Short mmCIF file of C-alpha atoms in Angstrom, two decimals:
data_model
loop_
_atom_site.label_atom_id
_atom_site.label_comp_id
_atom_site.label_asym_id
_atom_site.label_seq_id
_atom_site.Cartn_x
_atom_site.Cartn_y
_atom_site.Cartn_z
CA UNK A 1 150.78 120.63 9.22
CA UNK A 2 148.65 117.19 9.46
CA UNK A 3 149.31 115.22 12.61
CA UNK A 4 151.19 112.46 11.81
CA UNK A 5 149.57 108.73 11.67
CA UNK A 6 150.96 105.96 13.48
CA UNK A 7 149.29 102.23 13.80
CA UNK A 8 147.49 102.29 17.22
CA UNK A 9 145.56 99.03 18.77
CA UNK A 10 142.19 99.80 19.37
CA UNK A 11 143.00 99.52 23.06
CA UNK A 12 146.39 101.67 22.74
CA UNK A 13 143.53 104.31 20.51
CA UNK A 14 141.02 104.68 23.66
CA UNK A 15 144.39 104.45 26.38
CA UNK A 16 145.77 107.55 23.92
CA UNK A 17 142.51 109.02 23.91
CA UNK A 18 141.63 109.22 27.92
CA UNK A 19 145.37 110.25 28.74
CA UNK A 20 144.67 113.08 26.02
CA UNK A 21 141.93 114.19 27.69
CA UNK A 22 143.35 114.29 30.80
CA UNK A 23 146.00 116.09 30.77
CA UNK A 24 143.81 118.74 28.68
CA UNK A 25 141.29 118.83 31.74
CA UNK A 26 141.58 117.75 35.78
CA UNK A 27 137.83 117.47 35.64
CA UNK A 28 138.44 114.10 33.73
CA UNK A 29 138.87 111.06 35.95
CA UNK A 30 138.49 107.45 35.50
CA UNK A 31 136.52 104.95 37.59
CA UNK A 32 135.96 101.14 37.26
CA UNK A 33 136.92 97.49 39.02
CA UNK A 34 140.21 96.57 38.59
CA UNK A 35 140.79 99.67 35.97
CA UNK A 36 144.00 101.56 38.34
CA UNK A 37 146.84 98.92 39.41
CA UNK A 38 145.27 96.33 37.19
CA UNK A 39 145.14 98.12 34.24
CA UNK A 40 141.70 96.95 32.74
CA UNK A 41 140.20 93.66 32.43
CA UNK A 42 141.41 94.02 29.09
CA UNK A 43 144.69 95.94 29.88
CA UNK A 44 142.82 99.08 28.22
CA UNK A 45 143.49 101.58 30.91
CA UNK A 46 147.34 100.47 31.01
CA UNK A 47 149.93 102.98 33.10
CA UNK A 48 147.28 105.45 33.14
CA UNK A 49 146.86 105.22 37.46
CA UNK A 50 150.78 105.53 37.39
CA UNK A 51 150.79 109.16 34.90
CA UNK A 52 147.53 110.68 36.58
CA UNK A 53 147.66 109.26 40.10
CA UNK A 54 145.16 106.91 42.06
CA UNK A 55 142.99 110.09 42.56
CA UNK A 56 142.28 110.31 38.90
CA UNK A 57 142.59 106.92 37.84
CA UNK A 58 140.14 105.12 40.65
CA UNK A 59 139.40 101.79 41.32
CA UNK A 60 135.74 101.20 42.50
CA UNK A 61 134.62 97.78 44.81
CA UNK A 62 132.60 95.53 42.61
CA UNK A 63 129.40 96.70 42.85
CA UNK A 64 128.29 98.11 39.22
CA UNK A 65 125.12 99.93 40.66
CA UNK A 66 127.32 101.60 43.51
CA UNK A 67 130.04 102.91 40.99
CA UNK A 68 127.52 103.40 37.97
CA UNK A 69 126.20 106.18 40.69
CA UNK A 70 128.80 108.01 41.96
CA UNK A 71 129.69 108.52 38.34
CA UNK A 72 126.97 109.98 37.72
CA UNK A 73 127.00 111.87 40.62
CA UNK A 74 130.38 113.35 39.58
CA UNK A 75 128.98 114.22 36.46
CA UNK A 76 126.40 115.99 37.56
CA UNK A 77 128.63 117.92 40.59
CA UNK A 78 131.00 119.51 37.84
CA UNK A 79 133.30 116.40 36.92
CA UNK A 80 133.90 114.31 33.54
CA UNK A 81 133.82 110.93 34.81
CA UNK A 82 134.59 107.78 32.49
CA UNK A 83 133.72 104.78 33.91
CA UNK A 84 134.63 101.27 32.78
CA UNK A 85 132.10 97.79 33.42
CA UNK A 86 134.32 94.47 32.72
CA UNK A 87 131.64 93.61 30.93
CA UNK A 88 128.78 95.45 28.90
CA UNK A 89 126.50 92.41 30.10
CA UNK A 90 127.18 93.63 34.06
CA UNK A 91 125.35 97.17 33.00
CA UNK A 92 122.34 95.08 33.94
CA UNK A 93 123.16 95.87 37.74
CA UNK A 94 123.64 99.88 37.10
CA UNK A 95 120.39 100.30 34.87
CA UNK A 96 118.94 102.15 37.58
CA UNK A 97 121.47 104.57 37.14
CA UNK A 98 121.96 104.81 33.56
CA UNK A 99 118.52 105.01 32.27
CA UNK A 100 116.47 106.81 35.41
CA UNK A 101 119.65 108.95 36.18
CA UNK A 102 121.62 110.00 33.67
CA UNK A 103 119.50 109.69 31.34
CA UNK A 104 116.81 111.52 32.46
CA UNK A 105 118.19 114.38 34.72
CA UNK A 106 118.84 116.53 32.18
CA UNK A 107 114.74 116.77 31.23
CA UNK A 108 113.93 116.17 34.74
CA UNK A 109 115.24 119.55 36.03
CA UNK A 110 114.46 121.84 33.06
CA UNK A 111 117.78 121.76 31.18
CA UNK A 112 119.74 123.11 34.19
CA UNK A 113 121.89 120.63 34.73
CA UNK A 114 124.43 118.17 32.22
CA UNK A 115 125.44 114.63 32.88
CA UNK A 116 128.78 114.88 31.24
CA UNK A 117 129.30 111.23 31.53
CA UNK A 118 131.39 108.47 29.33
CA UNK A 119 130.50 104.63 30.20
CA UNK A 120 132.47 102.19 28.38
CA UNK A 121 131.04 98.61 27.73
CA UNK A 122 133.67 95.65 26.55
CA UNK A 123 131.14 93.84 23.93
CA UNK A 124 130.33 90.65 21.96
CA UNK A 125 131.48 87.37 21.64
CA UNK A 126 134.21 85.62 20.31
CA UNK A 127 136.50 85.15 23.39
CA UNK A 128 134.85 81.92 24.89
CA UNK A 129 133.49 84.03 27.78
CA UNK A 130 130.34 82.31 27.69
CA UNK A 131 126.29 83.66 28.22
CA UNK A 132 127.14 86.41 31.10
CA UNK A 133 130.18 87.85 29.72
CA UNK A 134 129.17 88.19 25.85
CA UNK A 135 126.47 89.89 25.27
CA UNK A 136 125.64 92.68 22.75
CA UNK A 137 123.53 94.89 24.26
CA UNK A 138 123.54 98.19 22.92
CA UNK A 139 119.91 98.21 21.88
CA UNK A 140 118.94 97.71 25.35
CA UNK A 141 120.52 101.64 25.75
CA UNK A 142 119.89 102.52 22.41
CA UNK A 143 116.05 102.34 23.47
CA UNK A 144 116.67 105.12 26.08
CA UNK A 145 116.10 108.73 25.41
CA UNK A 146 118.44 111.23 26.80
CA UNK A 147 121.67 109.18 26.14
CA UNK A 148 124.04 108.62 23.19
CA UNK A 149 125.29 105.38 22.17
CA UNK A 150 128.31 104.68 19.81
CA UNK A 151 129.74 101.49 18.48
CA UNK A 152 133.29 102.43 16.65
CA UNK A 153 134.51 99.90 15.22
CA UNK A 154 138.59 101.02 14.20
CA UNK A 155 141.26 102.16 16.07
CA UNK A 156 140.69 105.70 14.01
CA UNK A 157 136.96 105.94 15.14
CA UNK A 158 137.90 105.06 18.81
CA UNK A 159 140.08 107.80 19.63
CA UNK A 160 138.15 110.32 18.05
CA UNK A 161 134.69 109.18 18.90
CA UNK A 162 136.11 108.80 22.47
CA UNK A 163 137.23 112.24 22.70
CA UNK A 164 133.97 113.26 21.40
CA UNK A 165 131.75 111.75 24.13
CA UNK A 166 134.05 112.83 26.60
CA UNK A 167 133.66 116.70 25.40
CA UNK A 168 129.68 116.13 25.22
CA UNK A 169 127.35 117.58 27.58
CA UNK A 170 125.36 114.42 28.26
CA UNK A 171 125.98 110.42 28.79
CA UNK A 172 127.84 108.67 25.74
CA UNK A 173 127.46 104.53 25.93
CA UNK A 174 130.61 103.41 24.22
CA UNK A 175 130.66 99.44 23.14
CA UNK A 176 133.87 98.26 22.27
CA UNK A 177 133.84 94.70 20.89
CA UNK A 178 136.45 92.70 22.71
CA UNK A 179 137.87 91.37 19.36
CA UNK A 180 138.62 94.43 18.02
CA UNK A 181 141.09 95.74 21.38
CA UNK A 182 144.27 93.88 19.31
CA UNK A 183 143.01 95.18 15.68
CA UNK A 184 145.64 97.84 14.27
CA UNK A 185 145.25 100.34 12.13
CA UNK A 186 146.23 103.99 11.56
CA UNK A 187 145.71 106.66 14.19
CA UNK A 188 146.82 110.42 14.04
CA UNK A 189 148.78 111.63 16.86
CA UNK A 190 147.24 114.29 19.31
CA UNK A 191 143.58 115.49 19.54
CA UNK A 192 141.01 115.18 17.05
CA UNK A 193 137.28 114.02 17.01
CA UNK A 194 134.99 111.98 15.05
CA UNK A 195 131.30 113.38 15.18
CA UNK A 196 128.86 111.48 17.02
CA UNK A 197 125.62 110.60 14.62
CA UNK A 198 127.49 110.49 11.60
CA UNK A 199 128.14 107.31 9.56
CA UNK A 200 130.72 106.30 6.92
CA UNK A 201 130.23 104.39 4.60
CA UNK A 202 133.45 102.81 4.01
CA UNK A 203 133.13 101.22 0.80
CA UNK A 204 131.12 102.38 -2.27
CA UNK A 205 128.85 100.44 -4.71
CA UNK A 206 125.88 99.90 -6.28
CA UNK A 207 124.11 96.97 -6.31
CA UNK A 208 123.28 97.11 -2.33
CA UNK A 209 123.86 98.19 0.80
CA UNK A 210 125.21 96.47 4.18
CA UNK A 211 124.88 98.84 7.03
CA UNK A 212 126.97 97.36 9.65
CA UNK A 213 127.80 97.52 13.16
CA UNK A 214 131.27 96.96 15.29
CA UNK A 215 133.13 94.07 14.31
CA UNK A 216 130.68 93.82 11.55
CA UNK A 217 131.98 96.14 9.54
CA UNK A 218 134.68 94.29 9.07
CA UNK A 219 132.98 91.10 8.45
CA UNK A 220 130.62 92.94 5.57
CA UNK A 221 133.89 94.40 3.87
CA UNK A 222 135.48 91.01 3.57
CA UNK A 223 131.87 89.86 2.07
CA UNK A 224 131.83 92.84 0.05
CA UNK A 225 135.51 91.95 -1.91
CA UNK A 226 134.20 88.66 -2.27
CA UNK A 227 131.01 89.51 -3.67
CA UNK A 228 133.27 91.98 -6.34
CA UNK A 229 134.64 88.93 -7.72
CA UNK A 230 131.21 87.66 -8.43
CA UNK A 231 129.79 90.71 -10.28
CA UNK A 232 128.32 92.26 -7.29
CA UNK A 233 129.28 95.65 -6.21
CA UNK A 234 128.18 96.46 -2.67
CA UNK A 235 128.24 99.67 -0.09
CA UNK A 236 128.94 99.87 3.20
CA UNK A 237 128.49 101.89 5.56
CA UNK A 238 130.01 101.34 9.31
CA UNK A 239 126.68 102.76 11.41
CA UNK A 240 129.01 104.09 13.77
CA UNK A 241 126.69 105.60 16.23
CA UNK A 242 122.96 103.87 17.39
CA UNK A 243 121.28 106.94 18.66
CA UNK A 244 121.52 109.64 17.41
CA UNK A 245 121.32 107.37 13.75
CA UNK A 246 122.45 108.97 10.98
CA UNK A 247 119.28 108.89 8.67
CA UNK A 248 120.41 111.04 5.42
CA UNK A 249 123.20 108.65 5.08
CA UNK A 250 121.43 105.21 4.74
CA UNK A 251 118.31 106.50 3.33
CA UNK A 252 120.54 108.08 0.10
CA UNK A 253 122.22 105.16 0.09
CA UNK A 254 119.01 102.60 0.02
CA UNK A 255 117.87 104.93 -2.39
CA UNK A 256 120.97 104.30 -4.67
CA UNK A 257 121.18 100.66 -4.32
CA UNK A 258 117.73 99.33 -4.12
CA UNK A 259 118.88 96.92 -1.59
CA UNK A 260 119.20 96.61 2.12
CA UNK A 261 120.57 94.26 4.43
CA UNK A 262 121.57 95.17 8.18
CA UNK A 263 124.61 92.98 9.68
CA UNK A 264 124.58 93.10 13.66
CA UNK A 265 125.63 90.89 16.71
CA UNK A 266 123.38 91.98 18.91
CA UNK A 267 120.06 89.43 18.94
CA UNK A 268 117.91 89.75 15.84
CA UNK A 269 114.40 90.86 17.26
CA UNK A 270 114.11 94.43 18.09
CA UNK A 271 117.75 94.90 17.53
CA UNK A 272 119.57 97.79 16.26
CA UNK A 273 118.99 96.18 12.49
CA UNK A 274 114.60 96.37 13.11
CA UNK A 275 115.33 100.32 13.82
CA UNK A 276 117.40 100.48 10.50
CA UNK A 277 114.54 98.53 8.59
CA UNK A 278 112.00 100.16 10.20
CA UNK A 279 113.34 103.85 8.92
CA UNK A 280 113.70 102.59 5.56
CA UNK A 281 110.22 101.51 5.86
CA UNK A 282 108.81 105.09 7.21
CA UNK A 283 110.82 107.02 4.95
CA UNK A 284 110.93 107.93 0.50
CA UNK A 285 113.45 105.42 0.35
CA UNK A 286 111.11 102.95 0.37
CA UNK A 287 109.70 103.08 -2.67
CA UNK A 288 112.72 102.31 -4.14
CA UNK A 289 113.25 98.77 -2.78
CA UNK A 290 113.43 96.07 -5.23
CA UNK A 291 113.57 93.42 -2.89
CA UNK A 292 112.55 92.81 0.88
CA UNK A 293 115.23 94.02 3.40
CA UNK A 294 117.19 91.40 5.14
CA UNK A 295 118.36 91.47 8.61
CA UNK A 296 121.24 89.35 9.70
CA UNK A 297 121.18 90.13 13.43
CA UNK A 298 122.70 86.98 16.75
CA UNK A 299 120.44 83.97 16.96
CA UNK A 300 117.73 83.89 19.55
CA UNK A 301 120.10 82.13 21.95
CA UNK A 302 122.52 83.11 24.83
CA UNK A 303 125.74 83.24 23.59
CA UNK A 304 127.37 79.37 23.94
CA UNK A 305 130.50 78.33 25.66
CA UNK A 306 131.36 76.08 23.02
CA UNK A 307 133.51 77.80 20.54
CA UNK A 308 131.87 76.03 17.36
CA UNK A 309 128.12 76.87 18.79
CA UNK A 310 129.49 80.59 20.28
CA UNK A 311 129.95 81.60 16.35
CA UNK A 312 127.37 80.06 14.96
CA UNK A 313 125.34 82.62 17.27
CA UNK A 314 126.57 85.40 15.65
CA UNK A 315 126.55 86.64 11.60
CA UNK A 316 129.80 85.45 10.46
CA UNK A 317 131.15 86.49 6.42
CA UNK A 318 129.87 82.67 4.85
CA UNK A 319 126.43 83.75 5.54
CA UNK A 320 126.68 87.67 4.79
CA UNK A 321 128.14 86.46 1.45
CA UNK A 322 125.13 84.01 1.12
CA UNK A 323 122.56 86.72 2.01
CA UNK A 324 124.00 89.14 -0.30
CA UNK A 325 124.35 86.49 -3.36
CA UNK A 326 120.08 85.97 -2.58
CA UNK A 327 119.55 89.42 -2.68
CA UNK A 328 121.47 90.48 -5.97
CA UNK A 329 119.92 87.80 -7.67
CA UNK A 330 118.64 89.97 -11.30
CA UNK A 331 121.12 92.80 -10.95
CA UNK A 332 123.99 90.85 -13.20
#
């Protein structure tokens, strides 16, 4: 019998998922600042210290580097830590740790050793947090060979991409945009996972393709119904994951459409949307282009204070729409 579906938060999806987890395996704990009696910056985390106990559900002192390494120490001693930043932007103080750690320990000692490590990274703009609290950064880790990097972007995903990277042998970056925590949709009840380097494309057509990240998605399927009333039928796919990327997918998809344009938050140059472009580029798909690709990607700005200014920084559905319109142009 199918697991019945309820509609989950985002934030209730990844609270469901660790407590699932948990109670399936003692070697899962949680660390982070203000994760245990607080709950979670952003009340993720919840009653979890009260269900598990302070010795599974562990509050570290604010010092990112200092907690970013015993997690990975923990990981390495026989443990499945997940460990929380309050913001993806204060990873900057653990990168030590996460890219010459756990990244690297793995090839560093001949394959004898895992790093069975989750770190979770509250993302993006939106929430008038400002430039240090904002950022999109998962190209920065998405650049770094030995770990995975995901980027669900619905309550669904969440829980099962969640309970992926906490089953994986080695270090899973999961972003979690901060606007999509209240977003609702449909959930099935107890364990199940969603692969790790596989993308969806969540809406079909044929006139182009929007490969999407995170809150994107969203953005590019509200652009995409638009776009339907004008004539213009576009795919897209949700990326999902950032490394491993799901090639097949987007190249057979260019290849149907003819048309390409990447939607990201992260900053334009050398973000996740010049890898996408770039494969297209390298691969048979190529020749199939009938116009240049486009890349929609955050201006070449720290994110603003001002609310006005903070999404202007960021691809927002007006210009998607506008981008896609230019692009079409010939296939009505």
């Amino acid at each position: 019998m199918d697991a019945a579906v309820r509609e989950l938060t985002y934030s209730q999806a990844i609270q469901e998922a660790m407590a699932i987890a948990m109670e399936a395996d003692e070697r899962v704990i949680l660390m982070g600042e203000d994760i245990g009696v607080y709950g979670g910056a952003f009340q993720v985390t919840g009653d979890l210290i009260e269900r598990f106990g302070p010795d599974r559900v562990m509050d570290t002192p604010i010092s990112e580097l200092g907690g970013a390494g015993v997690a990975v120490g923990a990981a390495v001693t026989g443990l499945r830590p997940i460990f929380e930043f309050q913001f993806s932007d204060f990873a900057a103080l653990a990168m030590e740790q996460i890219v010459n750690q756990a990244a690297k320990m793995r090839y560093m000692l001949g394959g004898e050793v895992s790093v069975p490590l989750v770190m979770r990274f509250p993302a993006g703009s939106g929430t008038g947090a400002a430039a240090q609290h904002s950022q999109s950064i998962e190209a920065w880790l998405g650049h770094v060979p030995g770990l995975k990097v995901i980027q669900p972007a619905t309550p669904h995903d969440v829980k099962g991409m969640l309970l992926a990277a906490i089953a994986d042998p080695d270090p899973v970056m999961i972003f979690e945009h901060k606007l999509l925590y209240k977003m609702k949709g449909p959930v099935p009840e107890g364990h199940y996972t969603v692969p790790i380097g596989k993308a969806e494309i969540v809406r079909t057509g044929k006139d182009l393709t929007i490969v999407a990240t995170s809150i994107m998605v969203h953005k590019a399927l509200e652009a995409a119904e638009t776009l339907a009333a004008e004539g213009v039928d576009v795919e897209v796919i949700d990326l999902r994951t950032i490394r491993p990327m799901d090639r097949e997918t987007i190249i057979a998809s260019v290849k149907k459409t003819s048309r390409l344009i990447c939607v990201y938050e992260g900053v334009k140059t050398l973000g996740v949307g010049a890898e996408v472009s770039a494969m297209i580029a390298e691969s048979d798909a190529f020749d199939y282009l009938d116009a240049p690709i486009v890349r929609l990607g955050g201006a070449e700005t720290p994110i603003p204070y001002n609310p006005e200014l903070e999404k202007a920084a960021v691809p927002q559905v007006p210009g998607i729409i506008a981008a896609a319109r230019d692009l079409a142009k010939g296939v009505r």
